[in-house]
C-alpha angles and dihedrals in degrees: 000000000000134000129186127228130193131189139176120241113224117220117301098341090090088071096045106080128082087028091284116144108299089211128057106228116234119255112261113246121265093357094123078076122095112215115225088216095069133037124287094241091043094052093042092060087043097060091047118112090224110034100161083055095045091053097047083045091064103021093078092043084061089036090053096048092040088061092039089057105020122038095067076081095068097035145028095209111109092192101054085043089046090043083052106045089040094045078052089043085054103043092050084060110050087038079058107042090041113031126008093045094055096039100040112034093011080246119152132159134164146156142249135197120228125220094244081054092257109141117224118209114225135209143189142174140163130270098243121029100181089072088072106110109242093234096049085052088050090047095044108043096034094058083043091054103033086045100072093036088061087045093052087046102053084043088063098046087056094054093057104045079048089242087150090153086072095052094082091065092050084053086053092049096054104045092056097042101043080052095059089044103043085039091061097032085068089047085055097055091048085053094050089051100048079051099056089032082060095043099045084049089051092052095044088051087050089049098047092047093050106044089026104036091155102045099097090063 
């Protein structure tokens, strides 16, 4: 059995644990622009607020697929091409689950073993998600999303090449990336839901003050 659990991060405390910053940096003025003058992808890791954690969010994601694709180039060893793209595979994840999800999009789940060995589902957002920087969102939730469909793609090619001995590491791939992204999905629907609680308490106040303006006295 399994329960979830959600819960709201106040302030900066959400970037405290682990040794992280204790303090979110503001968003730079005027980065959510891209300049004509420089390339989009360029622009668009420039703007983030994090860039150092942007590109390491997406750098072991490139690492993981390159080995997968390229090092048989170089050697002829499955299992040294198999320990590489699987240690990048586990870094990206752990870059993922513990860093860039709680820096970049104030994202954070976990889980926790119950003494009966059920396992509770944890979940955890900012306050206020508006403060997410839009290219850090783009940067975040596209490689999420753009990850798993090479993986499955690569597993299909495998398949049909009968290269079913790779298709361990595919299986790898997926598991750990489909955590991270079904993980934060859920993060994201607690978020959406803090977002349209706030705003239907923010209409009922309005309400109340407009039809009752005498009813707080």
């Amino acid at each position: 059995m399994s329960s979830a659990k959600s819960s709201g991060a106040a302030g900066d405390s959400f970037y405290e644990d682990d040794g992280l910053p204790s303090e979110r940096p503001p968003i730079p003025p005027g980065t959510d622009h891209i300049g004509a003058n420089e390339g989009m992808v360029t622009a668009v890791f420039r703007a983030s607020s994090h860039p150092t954690v942007a590109v390491f969010h997406v750098f072991f994601k490139i690492c993981a697929i390159t080995s997968y694709l390229l090092l048989g180039l170089f050697t002829h060893s499955f299992v040294f091409q198999f320990v590489i793209t699987v240690t990048m595979l586990a870094f990206d994840f752990w870059t993922v689950k513990n860093v860039s999800g709680r820096l970049m999009v104030g994202l954070r789940w976990w889980s926790d073993v119950n003494e009966d060995g059920s396992t509770s589902w944890r979940f955890e957002t900012l306050e206020d998600p508006a403060s997410v920087s839009t290219a850090d969102h783009r940067i975040f939730w596209w490689s999420m999303y753009v990850t798993p469909i090479v993986w499955v793609t690569l597993g299909v090619v495998s398949v049909l090449k009968f290269n079913l001995s790779w298709l361990i590491v595919v299986f790898i791939a997926l598991v750990l990336t489909g955590a991270n992204l079904w993980g934060y999905m859920q993060c994201d629907k607690e978020a959406q839901k803090r977002i349209q609680n706030a705003v239907g308490n923010t209409f009922l106040h309005a309400a109340l003050n407009r039809f009752m303006p005498f009813s707080g006295n």
